[in-house]
CSV table of C-alpha atoms in Angstrom, one decimal:
chain,number,residue,atom,x,y,z
A,1,MET,CA,-0.2,0.0,0.0
A,2,SER,CA,1.3,3.5,-0.7
A,3,SER,CA,-1.4,5.9,0.8
A,4,HIS,CA,-0.4,8.5,3.0
A,5,ALA,CA,-2.2,9.0,6.9
A,6,ILE,CA,-2.0,11.1,9.3
A,7,VAL,CA,-2.7,10.3,13.0
A,8,ILE,CA,-3.7,13.0,15.0
A,9,GLY,CA,-2.4,12.8,18.6
A,10,ASP,CA,0.0,10.5,20.5
A,11,ASP,CA,-1.4,8.8,23.4
A,12,ILE,CA,-1.5,4.8,23.1
A,13,ASP,CA,-4.3,4.3,21.0
A,14,GLU,CA,-2.9,6.5,18.3
A,15,CYS,CA,0.6,5.1,18.8
A,16,VAL,CA,-0.9,1.6,18.3
A,17,ALA,CA,-3.1,2.4,15.2
A,18,ALA,CA,0.1,4.4,13.5
A,19,GLN,CA,2.3,1.6,14.2
A,20,TYR,CA,0.0,-1.2,12.7
A,21,LEU,CA,-0.9,1.2,9.7
A,22,ALA,CA,3.1,1.9,8.8
A,23,ARG,CA,3.5,-2.1,9.5
A,24,ASN,CA,1.4,-2.7,6.8
A,25,GLY,CA,3.0,-0.5,3.9
A,26,LEU,CA,1.2,3.0,4.7
A,27,SER,CA,3.5,6.4,4.9
A,28,VAL,CA,2.2,7.5,8.3
A,29,ARG,CA,2.7,11.0,10.6
A,30,LEU,CA,1.8,11.2,13.9
A,31,LEU,CA,0.6,14.7,14.4
A,32,HIS,CA,1.2,15.4,18.5
A,33,ASP,CA,1.9,18.6,20.5
A,34,ARG,CA,4.8,18.5,23.2
A,35,GLN,CA,2.7,20.0,25.6
A,36,ALA,CA,0.3,17.0,26.0
A,37,GLN,CA,2.5,14.2,27.6
A,38,GLN,CA,0.2,11.5,28.9
A,39,PRO,CA,1.1,11.4,32.5
A,40,ARG,CA,3.0,8.0,33.5
A,41,PHE,CA,0.2,7.4,36.1
A,42,LEU,CA,-1.9,6.8,33.6
A,43,GLN,CA,-0.3,4.2,31.9
A,44,THR,CA,-2.6,1.6,33.8
A,45,GLY,CA,-4.7,-1.3,32.1
A,46,TRP,CA,-4.5,-5.1,30.4
A,47,ILE,CA,-2.7,-4.8,27.1
A,48,ALA,CA,-4.0,-7.3,24.6
A,49,PRO,CA,-1.6,-9.8,23.9
A,50,GLN,CA,-1.7,-9.5,20.0
A,51,ILE,CA,-0.4,-6.0,20.2
A,52,VAL,CA,2.5,-7.3,22.3
A,53,ARG,CA,2.9,-10.5,19.6
A,54,ASP,CA,2.3,-8.3,16.6
A,55,LEU,CA,4.2,-4.5,17.5
A,56,GLU,CA,7.0,-6.8,19.4
A,57,LEU,CA,6.7,-4.9,22.4
A,58,SER,CA,8.4,-7.0,24.6
A,59,ALA,CA,11.5,-6.8,22.7
A,60,HIS,CA,11.6,-3.3,22.6
A,61,GLY,CA,11.3,-3.1,26.5
A,62,LEU,CA,7.8,-3.6,27.4
A,63,SER,CA,7.5,-3.8,31.3
A,64,ILE,CA,4.5,-4.1,32.9
A,65,ASP,CA,4.5,-4.2,36.9
A,66,GLN,CA,2.2,-6.5,38.8
A,67,ARG,CA,3.5,-6.2,42.4
A,68,ASP,CA,2.4,-8.4,44.8
A,69,PRO,CA,0.3,-7.8,47.1
A,70,TRP,CA,-1.9,-5.9,44.5
A,71,LEU,CA,-3.7,-3.8,47.4
A,72,GLN,CA,-2.9,-2.9,51.1
A,73,ILE,CA,-7.0,-2.1,52.9
A,74,GLU,CA,-6.5,0.2,55.8
A,75,LEU,CA,-9.0,-1.0,58.7
A,76,PRO,CA,-10.8,0.8,60.6
A,77,GLY,CA,-9.2,-1.0,63.9
A,78,GLY,CA,-5.9,-0.3,63.0
A,79,GLY,CA,-3.5,-2.2,60.9
A,80,ARG,CA,-4.0,-3.6,56.9
A,81,LEU,CA,-5.6,-6.0,55.0
A,82,GLU,CA,-3.3,-7.2,52.1
A,83,LEU,CA,-4.6,-8.9,49.2
A,84,THR,CA,-2.0,-10.8,47.1
A,85,ARG,CA,-2.2,-13.2,43.6
A,86,ASP,CA,-2.4,-15.9,45.9
A,87,ILE,CA,-6.3,-16.8,46.1
A,88,ALA,CA,-5.8,-19.4,49.2
A,89,ARG,CA,-3.6,-16.6,50.9
A,90,SER,CA,-6.1,-13.9,50.4
A,91,ALA,CA,-8.7,-15.8,51.8
A,92,GLU,CA,-7.3,-16.9,55.0
A,93,GLU,CA,-6.0,-12.5,55.7
A,94,ILE,CA,-9.7,-11.8,54.7
A,95,GLY,CA,-10.9,-14.7,57.2
A,96,LYS,CA,-9.1,-13.2,59.8
A,97,VAL,CA,-10.8,-9.6,59.7
A,98,ASN,CA,-14.4,-11.7,58.9
A,99,ARG,CA,-14.7,-15.2,58.8
A,100,HIS,CA,-17.7,-15.5,56.4
A,101,ASP,CA,-15.7,-13.5,54.0
A,102,GLY,CA,-12.5,-15.5,53.8
A,103,ALA,CA,-14.8,-18.8,53.0
A,104,ARG,CA,-16.6,-16.8,50.3
A,105,TRP,CA,-13.0,-15.2,48.6
A,106,ALA,CA,-12.2,-18.2,46.2
A,107,ALA,CA,-15.6,-18.6,44.7
A,108,PHE,CA,-16.5,-15.1,44.1
A,109,CYS,CA,-12.5,-14.8,42.4
A,110,GLU,CA,-13.8,-17.7,40.2
A,111,ARG,CA,-17.4,-16.7,39.1
A,112,MET,CA,-16.1,-12.7,38.5
A,113,HIS,CA,-13.0,-13.8,36.6
A,114,ALA,CA,-14.8,-15.8,34.2
A,115,LEU,CA,-17.3,-13.3,33.4
A,116,ALA,CA,-14.0,-10.9,32.9
A,117,THR,CA,-12.6,-13.3,30.9
A,118,LEU,CA,-15.7,-13.3,28.3
A,119,LEU,CA,-15.0,-9.2,28.5
A,120,GLN,CA,-11.5,-10.0,27.6
A,121,ALA,CA,-12.4,-11.9,24.4
A,122,MET,CA,-14.8,-9.2,23.4
A,123,TYR,CA,-12.5,-6.6,23.8
A,124,ALA,CA,-9.8,-8.3,21.8
A,125,ALA,CA,-12.3,-8.1,18.5
A,126,PRO,CA,-13.8,-5.2,17.3
A,127,PRO,CA,-17.6,-4.5,18.8
A,128,PRO,CA,-20.7,-7.0,17.4
A,129,GLU,CA,-22.9,-6.2,14.7
A,130,PRO,CA,-26.2,-7.1,16.5
A,131,LEU,CA,-27.9,-6.7,13.1
A,132,ALA,CA,-25.2,-7.6,11.0
A,133,SER,CA,-26.1,-8.8,7.3
A,134,THR,CA,-22.4,-10.0,6.0
A,135,PHE,CA,-21.5,-13.1,6.8
A,136,ALA,CA,-18.7,-12.3,9.1
A,137,GLY,CA,-20.8,-10.2,11.2
A,138,ARG,CA,-23.0,-13.0,11.8
A,139,PHE,CA,-20.2,-15.4,12.2
A,140,ASP,CA,-18.7,-13.1,14.9
A,141,LEU,CA,-22.2,-13.1,16.8
A,142,ALA,CA,-22.5,-16.8,16.4
A,143,ARG,CA,-19.0,-16.9,18.1
A,144,LEU,CA,-20.4,-14.3,20.6
A,145,ALA,CA,-23.2,-16.4,21.2
A,146,LEU,CA,-21.2,-19.6,21.7
A,147,ARG,CA,-18.5,-18.1,24.4
A,148,VAL,CA,-21.6,-17.1,26.2
A,149,ARG,CA,-22.8,-20.8,26.1
A,150,GLY,CA,-19.4,-21.4,27.1
A,151,LEU,CA,-20.1,-19.7,30.4
A,152,GLY,CA,-22.5,-22.7,31.5
A,153,ARG,CA,-25.9,-22.3,33.5
A,154,GLN,CA,-23.8,-20.5,36.6
A,155,GLY,CA,-22.2,-18.6,34.4
A,156,MET,CA,-25.2,-17.2,31.9
A,157,THR,CA,-27.3,-16.5,35.0
A,158,ASP,CA,-24.3,-14.1,36.4
A,159,LEU,CA,-23.6,-12.3,33.3
A,160,PHE,CA,-27.0,-11.1,32.2
A,161,ARG,CA,-27.6,-10.4,36.4
A,162,VAL,CA,-24.2,-8.8,36.9
A,163,LEU,CA,-23.9,-6.3,34.4
A,164,PRO,CA,-26.8,-4.0,34.8
A,165,MET,CA,-26.0,-4.8,38.7
A,166,SER,CA,-24.8,-2.0,41.1
A,167,ILE,CA,-21.8,-2.7,42.6
A,168,VAL,CA,-23.2,-2.2,46.3
A,169,ASP,CA,-25.9,-5.1,45.1
A,170,LEU,CA,-23.0,-7.2,43.9
A,171,LEU,CA,-20.6,-7.4,46.9
A,172,ASP,CA,-23.3,-7.3,49.3
A,173,GLU,CA,-24.2,-10.5,47.9
A,174,TRP,CA,-21.1,-12.3,48.5
A,175,PHE,CA,-19.7,-10.2,51.4
A,176,GLU,CA,-20.2,-8.5,54.9
A,177,SER,CA,-16.8,-6.6,55.7
A,178,ASP,CA,-17.4,-2.9,54.9
A,179,ALA,CA,-13.8,-2.5,54.3
A,180,LEU,CA,-13.1,-5.0,51.7
A,181,LYS,CA,-16.1,-3.9,50.3
A,182,GLY,CA,-15.3,-0.3,50.0
A,183,ALA,CA,-11.8,-1.4,48.6
A,184,LEU,CA,-13.7,-3.4,46.0
A,185,GLY,CA,-16.1,-1.1,45.5
A,186,THR,CA,-14.0,1.3,44.1
A,187,MET,CA,-13.6,-0.3,40.9
A,188,GLY,CA,-17.2,-0.2,39.9
A,189,VAL,CA,-16.6,3.9,40.2
A,190,MET,CA,-13.4,4.3,38.6
A,191,HIS,CA,-13.9,7.3,36.4
A,192,LEU,CA,-17.4,7.5,37.0
A,193,CYS,CA,-20.0,10.0,37.2
A,194,GLN,CA,-21.9,7.9,39.7
A,195,GLY,CA,-22.0,6.2,43.1
A,196,PRO,CA,-21.5,3.0,43.6
A,197,ARG,CA,-25.5,2.4,44.4
A,198,SER,CA,-25.7,3.4,40.6
A,199,GLY,CA,-26.9,0.8,38.3
A,200,GLY,CA,-24.3,-0.6,35.6
A,201,THR,CA,-21.4,0.5,38.1
A,202,ALA,CA,-20.6,-3.7,38.2
A,203,LEU,CA,-19.9,-3.7,34.9
A,204,ASN,CA,-17.5,-1.1,35.6
A,205,PHE,CA,-15.9,-3.3,38.1
A,206,LEU,CA,-15.6,-6.5,35.4
A,207,HIS,CA,-14.4,-4.1,32.8
A,208,HIS,CA,-11.4,-2.9,35.3
A,209,HIS,CA,-10.7,-7.1,36.3
A,210,ALA,CA,-10.3,-7.9,32.1
A,211,GLY,CA,-6.9,-9.1,31.5
A,212,CYS,CA,-6.1,-9.3,35.2
A,213,PRO,CA,-5.4,-13.0,37.4
A,214,PRO,CA,-8.1,-14.2,39.0
A,215,GLY,CA,-8.1,-13.0,42.6
A,216,VAL,CA,-6.8,-9.5,41.3
A,217,PHE,CA,-8.9,-6.5,41.0
A,218,ARG,CA,-6.4,-4.0,40.0
A,219,GLN,CA,-4.8,-3.2,36.2
A,220,PRO,CA,-1.2,-3.2,36.0
A,221,LEU,CA,1.3,-0.2,35.4
A,222,SER,CA,3.0,-0.3,32.4
A,223,ASN,CA,6.1,1.5,30.4
A,224,VAL,CA,3.9,1.1,27.1
A,225,HIS,CA,3.1,4.6,26.3
A,226,GLY,CA,7.5,5.2,26.4
A,227,VAL,CA,7.9,1.6,24.4
A,228,LEU,CA,5.7,2.7,21.5
A,229,ARG,CA,6.8,6.2,21.1
A,230,ALA,CA,10.5,5.3,20.9
A,231,LEU,CA,9.6,2.9,18.2
A,232,PRO,CA,10.8,3.2,14.6
A,233,GLY,CA,7.7,3.8,11.7
A,234,PRO,CA,5.8,6.8,11.9
A,235,SER,CA,7.5,9.9,11.7
A,236,MET,CA,6.8,12.1,14.2
A,237,LEU,CA,5.5,15.8,13.3
A,238,GLU,CA,5.3,18.6,16.0
A,239,GLY,CA,1.6,20.6,16.0
A,240,ARG,CA,-1.6,21.3,16.6
A,241,ALA,CA,-4.4,20.0,14.2
A,242,LEU,CA,-6.7,23.1,13.4
A,243,ARG,CA,-8.9,21.5,10.7
A,244,VAL,CA,-9.6,18.1,9.0
A,245,ILE,CA,-9.9,19.1,5.0
A,246,VAL,CA,-12.6,17.7,3.5
A,247,GLU,CA,-13.8,17.9,0.1
A,248,GLY,CA,-16.7,16.4,-1.6
A,249,GLY,CA,-17.4,13.9,1.5
A,250,THR,CA,-13.7,12.9,1.2
A,251,VAL,CA,-11.1,13.5,3.6
A,252,GLU,CA,-7.9,15.3,2.0
A,253,GLY,CA,-5.7,16.0,5.1
A,254,VAL,CA,-5.3,18.2,7.9
A,255,GLN,CA,-4.1,22.0,8.2
A,256,LEU,CA,-2.2,22.8,11.2
A,257,ALA,CA,-2.8,26.1,13.5
A,258,THR,CA,0.4,27.3,11.8
A,259,GLY,CA,-1.6,27.2,8.5
A,260,GLU,CA,0.5,24.8,6.7
A,261,GLU,CA,-1.7,21.8,5.0
A,262,ILE,CA,-0.6,18.2,5.4
A,263,HIS,CA,-2.2,16.2,2.3
A,264,ALA,CA,-3.2,12.5,2.9
A,265,SER,CA,-5.8,9.8,2.2
A,266,VAL,CA,-6.3,8.7,5.8
A,267,VAL,CA,-6.7,10.6,8.8
A,268,LEU,CA,-7.3,8.8,12.2
A,269,SER,CA,-8.1,11.3,15.2
A,270,GLY,CA,-7.4,10.0,19.1
A,271,ALA,CA,-9.6,12.8,20.3
A,272,HIS,CA,-13.0,13.1,21.8
A,273,PRO,CA,-15.4,12.5,19.3
A,274,GLN,CA,-16.8,15.7,19.8
A,275,HIS,CA,-13.7,17.6,19.2
A,276,ALA,CA,-12.6,15.5,16.3
A,277,LEU,CA,-16.2,15.9,14.6
A,278,LEU,CA,-17.8,19.3,15.9
A,279,ASP,CA,-14.4,21.2,16.5
A,280,VAL,CA,-12.0,20.6,13.7
A,281,VAL,CA,-14.2,19.0,10.8
A,282,ASP,CA,-17.4,21.2,9.4
A,283,ALA,CA,-20.4,19.7,10.6
A,284,ALA,CA,-22.6,20.1,7.2
A,285,TRP,CA,-20.8,17.2,6.5
A,286,LEU,CA,-22.5,15.3,9.4
A,287,ASP,CA,-26.1,14.4,9.7
A,288,PRO,CA,-27.8,16.3,12.5
A,289,GLU,CA,-29.0,13.2,14.7
A,290,LEU,CA,-25.5,12.2,14.8
A,291,VAL,CA,-24.5,15.6,15.7
A,292,ARG,CA,-27.1,15.7,18.6
A,293,ALA,CA,-26.0,12.4,19.3
A,294,VAL,CA,-22.5,13.1,19.5
A,295,ARG,CA,-23.3,16.2,21.8
A,296,ARG,CA,-25.0,14.1,24.2
A,297,ILE,CA,-21.8,11.6,24.7
A,298,ARG,CA,-21.4,11.6,28.6
A,299,SER,CA,-18.0,12.8,29.8
A,300,ARG,CA,-18.3,13.9,33.2
A,301,GLY,CA,-15.1,14.0,34.9
A,302,VAL,CA,-15.1,13.5,38.3
A,303,THR,CA,-11.5,13.6,39.3
A,304,ALA,CA,-7.9,15.2,40.2
A,305,GLU,CA,-4.4,13.5,40.6
A,306,VAL,CA,-2.2,14.4,43.1
A,307,THR,CA,2.0,13.1,42.5
A,308,LEU,CA,3.9,12.9,46.0
A,309,ALA,CA,7.6,13.2,45.4
A,310,LEU,CA,9.2,11.1,48.7
A,311,ASP,CA,12.5,10.6,49.4
A,312,ARG,CA,11.8,6.9,50.4
A,313,ASP,CA,9.7,3.9,49.7
A,314,PRO,CA,6.3,4.8,51.1
A,315,GLY,CA,6.2,1.2,52.6
A,316,PHE,CA,2.8,0.4,50.2
A,317,THR,CA,2.2,-0.8,46.5
A,318,THR,CA,-1.4,0.0,46.2
A,319,LEU,CA,-3.2,2.0,49.3
A,320,THR,CA,-6.8,2.4,49.3
A,321,ILE,CA,-9.0,4.9,51.4
A,322,ALA,CA,-12.8,4.1,50.9
A,323,PRO,CA,-13.8,2.4,54.5
A,324,SER,CA,-17.2,1.2,53.3
A,325,LEU,CA,-19.4,1.9,50.3
A,326,ASP,CA,-21.7,4.3,52.3
A,327,TYR,CA,-18.2,6.4,53.0
A,328,MET,CA,-18.2,6.3,48.5
A,329,GLU,CA,-22.0,7.2,48.2
A,330,HIS,CA,-21.3,9.8,50.4
A,331,ALA,CA,-18.4,11.3,48.7
A,332,TYR,CA,-20.4,11.3,45.5
A,333,ASP,CA,-23.2,13.0,46.7
A,334,ASP,CA,-20.8,16.0,47.5
A,335,ALA,CA,-19.9,15.7,43.6
A,336,LYS,CA,-23.1,15.4,42.5
A,337,TYR,CA,-24.3,18.8,43.6
A,338,GLY,CA,-20.7,20.2,42.4
A,339,ARG,CA,-19.0,20.1,45.9
A,340,MET,CA,-15.4,19.1,46.2
A,341,SER,CA,-16.1,15.9,48.4
A,342,ARG,CA,-14.8,16.5,51.9
A,343,GLU,CA,-13.8,12.7,52.0
A,344,PRO,CA,-13.0,11.5,48.6
A,345,PHE,CA,-12.3,7.9,47.9
A,346,ILE,CA,-8.4,8.1,47.5
A,347,GLU,CA,-6.2,5.2,45.7
A,348,ALA,CA,-2.3,6.0,45.6
A,349,ARG,CA,0.2,3.8,43.6
A,350,TYR,CA,3.6,3.5,44.2
A,351,ALA,CA,5.3,3.0,40.4
A,352,GLY,CA,9.0,2.2,41.9
A,353,THR,CA,12.4,4.7,42.0
A,354,ALA,CA,12.4,7.4,39.8
A,355,GLU,CA,15.4,8.8,37.2
A,356,GLY,CA,16.9,11.1,40.0
A,357,GLY,CA,16.1,8.5,43.2
A,358,GLU,CA,12.7,10.1,43.8
A,359,HIS,CA,10.1,8.1,44.8
A,360,PRO,CA,7.2,9.3,42.9
A,361,VAL,CA,3.3,8.0,44.6
A,362,HIS,CA,0.6,8.7,42.4
A,363,VAL,CA,-2.9,9.5,43.9
A,364,HIS,CA,-6.3,9.2,42.2
A,365,VAL,CA,-8.6,11.7,44.2
A,366,GLN,CA,-12.6,11.0,43.4
A,367,TYR,CA,-15.0,12.8,43.5
A,368,ALA,CA,-13.7,16.1,42.1
A,369,PRO,CA,-16.3,17.4,39.7
A,370,TYR,CA,-15.2,19.5,37.1
A,371,ALA,CA,-17.8,22.3,37.2
A,372,VAL,CA,-17.5,23.5,40.8
A,373,GLN,CA,-20.3,25.1,42.6
A,374,ASP,CA,-20.1,28.5,43.8
A,375,GLY,CA,-16.4,29.3,41.9
A,376,THR,CA,-13.6,27.9,40.0
A,377,TRP,CA,-10.7,25.4,40.3
A,378,ASP,CA,-8.6,28.3,41.4
A,379,ALA,CA,-4.7,28.3,43.4
A,380,GLU,CA,-6.6,28.3,46.7
A,381,ARG,CA,-9.1,25.3,46.0
A,382,ALA,CA,-6.2,23.0,44.6
A,383,GLN,CA,-4.2,24.1,47.4
A,384,ALA,CA,-7.1,22.8,49.6
A,385,LEU,CA,-7.4,19.6,47.3
A,386,GLY,CA,-4.0,19.2,48.4
A,387,ARG,CA,-4.2,19.3,52.3
A,388,THR,CA,-7.2,16.6,52.2
A,389,VAL,CA,-5.3,14.3,50.4
A,390,LEU,CA,-2.1,14.8,52.0
A,391,ASP,CA,-4.3,14.5,55.8
A,392,ALA,CA,-6.0,11.5,54.6
A,393,ILE,CA,-2.7,9.8,53.4
A,394,ALA,CA,-1.0,10.8,56.4
A,395,ALA,CA,-3.6,9.4,58.4
A,396,ALA,CA,-3.4,5.8,56.6
A,397,ALA,CA,0.3,6.1,56.3
A,398,PRO,CA,2.2,8.6,59.2
A,399,GLY,CA,5.7,8.3,58.0
A,400,ILE,CA,4.8,10.0,54.4
A,401,VAL,CA,4.6,13.1,56.0
A,402,SER,CA,8.1,13.3,57.0
A,403,SER,CA,9.6,11.6,53.5
A,404,LEU,CA,7.8,14.0,51.3
A,405,VAL,CA,9.8,16.4,49.2
A,406,ASP,CA,7.0,18.1,47.2
A,407,HIS,CA,3.4,17.4,45.4
A,408,THR,CA,1.3,18.6,42.3
A,409,VAL,CA,-2.0,18.9,42.4
A,410,ARG,CA,-4.0,18.0,38.9
A,411,THR,CA,-7.4,19.7,39.3
A,412,PRO,CA,-9.7,18.1,36.4
A,413,GLN,CA,-9.5,21.5,34.5
A,414,ALA,CA,-5.7,21.1,34.7
A,415,LEU,CA,-6.1,17.4,33.2
A,416,GLU,CA,-8.3,19.0,30.6
A,417,ARG,CA,-5.8,21.8,29.7
A,418,GLU,CA,-2.4,19.7,29.7
A,419,PHE,CA,-3.6,16.3,28.1
A,420,GLY,CA,-6.8,16.9,26.5
A,421,TYR,CA,-9.3,14.8,28.6
A,422,PRO,CA,-12.8,16.6,28.2
A,423,GLU,CA,-13.8,17.9,31.6
A,424,GLY,CA,-10.9,15.6,33.2
A,425,GLN,CA,-12.3,12.8,32.1
A,426,PRO,CA,-9.4,10.2,31.1
A,427,TYR,CA,-12.0,7.8,29.4
A,428,HIS,CA,-13.3,10.7,27.4
A,429,ALA,CA,-16.3,8.6,27.4
A,430,GLU,CA,-17.9,7.2,30.3
A,431,LEU,CA,-18.4,3.6,30.6
A,432,ALA,CA,-22.0,2.6,30.8
A,433,LEU,CA,-24.4,0.1,29.4
A,434,ASP,CA,-25.4,2.7,26.9
A,435,GLN,CA,-22.1,3.6,25.7
A,436,PHE,CA,-21.0,0.0,25.7
A,437,LEU,CA,-19.8,-2.2,22.7
A,438,TRP,CA,-21.7,-1.2,19.3
A,439,MET,CA,-23.2,1.8,21.3
A,440,ARG,CA,-19.3,3.0,22.1
A,441,PRO,CA,-19.4,5.8,21.8
A,442,VAL,CA,-22.8,5.9,20.0
A,443,PRO,CA,-24.2,3.3,17.3
A,444,ASP,CA,-23.3,5.3,14.2
A,445,LEU,CA,-19.4,5.3,15.4
A,446,ALA,CA,-18.9,2.3,16.9
A,447,ARG,CA,-16.9,0.7,14.2
A,448,TYR,CA,-14.6,3.7,14.0
A,449,ARG,CA,-15.5,5.2,10.6
A,450,THR,CA,-17.3,8.3,10.5
A,451,PRO,CA,-19.4,9.5,7.6
A,452,ILE,CA,-16.2,11.4,6.0
A,453,ARG,CA,-14.7,8.7,3.6
A,454,GLY,CA,-11.4,8.0,5.1
A,455,TYR,CA,-11.6,9.4,8.8
A,456,TYR,CA,-11.5,7.5,11.7
A,457,LEU,CA,-12.0,7.7,15.4
A,458,CYS,CA,-9.4,5.6,17.3
A,459,GLY,CA,-9.2,7.0,20.7
A,460,PRO,CA,-10.2,5.6,24.3
A,461,ALA,CA,-14.3,6.6,23.7
A,462,MET,CA,-14.0,3.9,21.1
A,463,HIS,CA,-14.6,0.1,21.8
A,464,PRO,CA,-13.3,-1.2,24.4
A,465,GLY,CA,-12.3,1.8,25.7
A,466,ALA,CA,-9.7,3.1,28.3
A,467,GLY,CA,-8.5,0.6,30.8
A,468,VAL,CA,-7.9,-1.7,27.4
A,469,PRO,CA,-4.9,0.7,26.5
A,470,GLY,CA,-3.8,0.1,22.8
A,471,ALA,CA,-7.1,-2.1,21.6
A,472,ALA,CA,-9.2,0.7,19.9
A,473,GLY,CA,-6.4,1.7,18.0
A,474,MET,CA,-5.8,-1.5,17.0
A,475,HIS,CA,-9.4,-2.1,16.0
A,476,ALA,CA,-9.3,1.2,14.1
A,477,ALA,CA,-6.1,0.2,12.2
A,478,HIS,CA,-7.7,-2.8,10.8
A,479,THR,CA,-10.8,-1.0,9.9
A,480,VAL,CA,-8.7,1.2,7.9
A,481,LEU,CA,-6.5,-1.5,6.0
A,482,ARG,CA,-10.3,-3.5,5.4
A,483,ASP,CA,-11.4,-0.3,3.8
A,484,LEU,CA,-8.2,0.4,1.9
A,485,ARG,CA,-8.4,-3.3,0.4
A,486,THR,CA,-12.1,-3.0,-0.4
A,487,ARG,CA,-11.4,0.1,-2.2
A,488,LYS,CA,-9.0,-1.5,-4.5
């Protein structure tokens, strides 16, 4: 193939898409803005094995951090509950806190992993087409039906019951310990503007379990972004896309903010669909109903990030502060009315010693609403958020304060400004049942194509979404390659 392609953005999905296109003979230019570097601590999630294999990432230094214990939970009476990859050992430790819960742990892990494995298989493929008219589409549906049938009676019952459930209802069926349920429940609301009692949060819980070993409910950290950026193939072009050039309904290239025009027969964008279709493309090329649907994509950001620089190891790998499901629901109550949570759910992850000998701890803070009532995210409010986080972590890990060298607070507005996350939402489109599979982000865009010939979407708003880094880029690239072969 001799086509020229431009990929707008240089986060993980865009880099993966560019690599697949370049390795299939296209001349690819990766357009990036050097002011928008993805933070290291957001490189979490399951990397599909076919991406690792196809792009030879292991040979180029891919490192996946799967530390043990994978979670430390602060207990109300003092001490910590440590959960490890050894299910029997975790069950024993849980049993010391609550005998009933320890006895249930192994069965819970087995049944949740069966459901997550089904999601994993679905994420490794493009979204199914419920009304497929082609043989290939019907074959994919039949294969999916067989996978569901392969779960057996109990698994099928679990699947159709669990996906629409709230994470509260799911965990209350299994466990009694507030501390255990609170820590597990955080994955049901991660990056969602919802509380744990909201329907569908069990889906979010399973989404983050996909690709993880049985009994591990936290995604690993990796250096995949740095590895992808260092791979040869696509040429890097610094600049900001001001406009996608369209002639007669077909993409012709990209105009940069400098006024320079770069021509290409294929353009992929990793930006949020609202930006990719409504800001840099003339809406006259789009059906009004699609425009309305794109405007309705939910992308509500409710998180902030705090980075701690320590002069020593903090003494934990992943520390969660979410004492109970009720605690998280109350934290959400603040956010839904535009208030920064007075007692947010906090998860601190230690990524190991950084260059220069510092020990960075990256802290996820939820719930911090993008639009705050009675004001904005000014410096004073950001400092108050930082103090709230430091006080909470100091209570759980007292040695943190004495070893603290510096800390940085990123509000939702800062995440939007620095990294392009709409409303500070790193997933671009919230993961919910109505923004899932063939409905992600909206049904008319679910196959990565836009109504403009040669223009595609490949970012985290597309199936399967953030948390599965690179998968949307891989599927989008395969769609491009199929379309190019069909044109010939």
